[in-house]
Amino acid sequence: MSTAHELWHVVLALVWLDLVLVLLGTLAVILLIWGAAQRKALLLLPWLAVELLDAAYELGFFAFMFLSNDVAIAIDLLPILALPITVYCWLVVYSLYQECKETEERNTSLPLPLSMSALEAGGAGALGGCTVPYGRMAA
């Protein structure tokens, strides 16, 4: 097998890997948007993982192209130049993840809210020991 043929297999494998990363990235972005809107920390994790893998892939691809002395190295510099923006976005989403996780932990440690059905039925409210019946107030 020739060196050019082996290089072709490596490039083809990298193209397929890139396609898989694009599909995973699309799914991760959808989950990121949904998770940010719903304030669900768990839905932010796929984007964080995919972006971390993508950044590692970009660095590896850059190193491969640099070591192979390819003439198109200037084109391959573009993803590396975008790496600081990627790191910044990753840190912003990670910060949102931490905030959502803290909020979820706080919400699970709070007592369950009083249901409206108990209040509408004329039961006494349990807010601060208040005994005013909420459902049927005297006119």
JSON list of N, CA and C in Angstrom, two decimals, residues 55-70 73 76-77 79-80:
[
{"chain": "A", "resi": 55, "resn": "ALA", "atom": "N", "xyz": [-13.50, 20.36, 20.12]},
{"chain": "A", "resi": 55, "resn": "ALA", "atom": "CA", "xyz": [-12.27, 21.15, 20.30]},
{"chain": "A", "resi": 55, "resn": "ALA", "atom": "C", "xyz": [-11.04, 20.24, 20.27]},
{"chain": "A", "resi": 56, "resn": "ALA", "atom": "N", "xyz": [-11.13, 19.08, 20.90]},
{"chain": "A", "resi": 56, "resn": "ALA", "atom": "CA", "xyz": [-10.01, 18.13, 20.87]},
{"chain": "A", "resi": 56, "resn": "ALA", "atom": "C", "xyz": [-9.77, 17.63, 19.44]},
{"chain": "A", "resi": 57, "resn": "TYR", "atom": "N", "xyz": [-10.85, 17.37, 18.71]},
{"chain": "A", "resi": 57, "resn": "TYR", "atom": "CA", "xyz": [-10.73, 16.93, 17.31]},
{"chain": "A", "resi": 57, "resn": "TYR", "atom": "C", "xyz": [-10.07, 18.02, 16.47]},
{"chain": "A", "resi": 58, "resn": "GLU", "atom": "N", "xyz": [-10.49, 19.26, 16.64]},
{"chain": "A", "resi": 58, "resn": "GLU", "atom": "CA", "xyz": [-9.91, 20.37, 15.87]},
{"chain": "A", "resi": 58, "resn": "GLU", "atom": "C", "xyz": [-8.42, 20.51, 16.16]},
{"chain": "A", "resi": 59, "resn": "LEU", "atom": "N", "xyz": [-8.05, 20.41, 17.43]},
{"chain": "A", "resi": 59, "resn": "LEU", "atom": "CA", "xyz": [-6.63, 20.48, 17.78]},
{"chain": "A", "resi": 59, "resn": "LEU", "atom": "C", "xyz": [-5.85, 19.32, 17.17]},
{"chain": "A", "resi": 60, "resn": "GLY", "atom": "N", "xyz": [-6.43, 18.12, 17.23]},
{"chain": "A", "resi": 60, "resn": "GLY", "atom": "CA", "xyz": [-5.77, 16.95, 16.65]},
{"chain": "A", "resi": 60, "resn": "GLY", "atom": "C", "xyz": [-5.64, 17.06, 15.14]},
{"chain": "A", "resi": 61, "resn": "PHE", "atom": "N", "xyz": [-6.69, 17.54, 14.48]},
{"chain": "A", "resi": 61, "resn": "PHE", "atom": "CA", "xyz": [-6.66, 17.71, 13.03]},
{"chain": "A", "resi": 61, "resn": "PHE", "atom": "C", "xyz": [-5.63, 18.76, 12.64]},
{"chain": "A", "resi": 62, "resn": "PHE", "atom": "N", "xyz": [-5.56, 19.83, 13.40]},
{"chain": "A", "resi": 62, "resn": "PHE", "atom": "CA", "xyz": [-4.56, 20.87, 13.13]},
{"chain": "A", "resi": 62, "resn": "PHE", "atom": "C", "xyz": [-3.16, 20.30, 13.28]},
{"chain": "A", "resi": 63, "resn": "ALA", "atom": "N", "xyz": [-2.93, 19.53, 14.34]},
{"chain": "A", "resi": 63, "resn": "ALA", "atom": "CA", "xyz": [-1.61, 18.93, 14.56]},
{"chain": "A", "resi": 63, "resn": "ALA", "atom": "C", "xyz": [-1.26, 17.97, 13.42]},
{"chain": "A", "resi": 64, "resn": "PHE", "atom": "N", "xyz": [-2.24, 17.17, 12.98]},
{"chain": "A", "resi": 64, "resn": "PHE", "atom": "CA", "xyz": [-2.01, 16.24, 11.87]},
{"chain": "A", "resi": 64, "resn": "PHE", "atom": "C", "xyz": [-1.64, 16.98, 10.60]},
{"chain": "A", "resi": 65, "resn": "MET", "atom": "N", "xyz": [-2.39, 18.04, 10.27]},
{"chain": "A", "resi": 65, "resn": "MET", "atom": "CA", "xyz": [-2.11, 18.80, 9.05]},
{"chain": "A", "resi": 65, "resn": "MET", "atom": "C", "xyz": [-0.76, 19.53, 9.16]},
{"chain": "A", "resi": 66, "resn": "PHE", "atom": "N", "xyz": [-0.45, 20.01, 10.34]},
{"chain": "A", "resi": 66, "resn": "PHE", "atom": "CA", "xyz": [0.82, 20.71, 10.54]},
{"chain": "A", "resi": 66, "resn": "PHE", "atom": "C", "xyz": [1.99, 19.75, 10.38]},
{"chain": "A", "resi": 67, "resn": "LEU", "atom": "N", "xyz": [1.86, 18.55, 10.95]},
{"chain": "A", "resi": 67, "resn": "LEU", "atom": "CA", "xyz": [2.94, 17.58, 10.87]},
{"chain": "A", "resi": 67, "resn": "LEU", "atom": "C", "xyz": [3.08, 16.97, 9.48]},
{"chain": "A", "resi": 68, "resn": "SER", "atom": "N", "xyz": [1.99, 16.94, 8.71]},
{"chain": "A", "resi": 68, "resn": "SER", "atom": "CA", "xyz": [2.07, 16.36, 7.36]},
{"chain": "A", "resi": 68, "resn": "SER", "atom": "C", "xyz": [2.57, 17.39, 6.35]},
{"chain": "A", "resi": 69, "resn": "ASN", "atom": "N", "xyz": [2.86, 18.62, 6.80]},
{"chain": "A", "resi": 69, "resn": "ASN", "atom": "CA", "xyz": [3.37, 19.69, 5.94]},
{"chain": "A", "resi": 69, "resn": "ASN", "atom": "C", "xyz": [2.48, 19.94, 4.74]},
{"chain": "A", "resi": 70, "resn": "ASP", "atom": "N", "xyz": [1.19, 19.96, 4.99]},
{"chain": "A", "resi": 70, "resn": "ASP", "atom": "CA", "xyz": [0.23, 20.20, 3.91]},
{"chain": "A", "resi": 70, "resn": "ASP", "atom": "C", "xyz": [0.28, 21.67, 3.51]},
{"chain": "A", "resi": 73, "resn": "ILE", "atom": "N", "xyz": [-2.33, 24.56, 4.90]},
{"chain": "A", "resi": 73, "resn": "ILE", "atom": "CA", "xyz": [-2.30, 24.79, 6.35]},
{"chain": "A", "resi": 73, "resn": "ILE", "atom": "C", "xyz": [-3.00, 26.09, 6.73]},
{"chain": "A", "resi": 76, "resn": "ASP", "atom": "N", "xyz": [-6.56, 25.43, 7.39]},
{"chain": "A", "resi": 76, "resn": "ASP", "atom": "CA", "xyz": [-6.75, 24.68, 8.63]},
{"chain": "A", "resi": 76, "resn": "ASP", "atom": "C", "xyz": [-6.51, 25.53, 9.87]},
{"chain": "A", "resi": 77, "resn": "LEU", "atom": "N", "xyz": [-5.99, 26.73, 9.70]},
{"chain": "A", "resi": 77, "resn": "LEU", "atom": "CA", "xyz": [-5.80, 27.62, 10.83]},
{"chain": "A", "resi": 77, "resn": "LEU", "atom": "C", "xyz": [-7.11, 28.24, 11.30]},
{"chain": "A", "resi": 79, "resn": "PRO", "atom": "N", "xyz": [-10.18, 27.03, 12.13]},
{"chain": "A", "resi": 79, "resn": "PRO", "atom": "CA", "xyz": [-10.79, 26.50, 13.36]},
{"chain": "A", "resi": 79, "resn": "PRO", "atom": "C", "xyz": [-9.96, 26.79, 14.61]},
{"chain": "A", "resi": 80, "resn": "ILE", "atom": "N", "xyz": [-8.65, 26.83, 14.46]},
{"chain": "A", "resi": 80, "resn": "ILE", "atom": "CA", "xyz": [-7.79, 27.12, 15.61]},
{"chain": "A", "resi": 80, "resn": "ILE", "atom": "C", "xyz": [-7.98, 28.58, 16.04]}
]
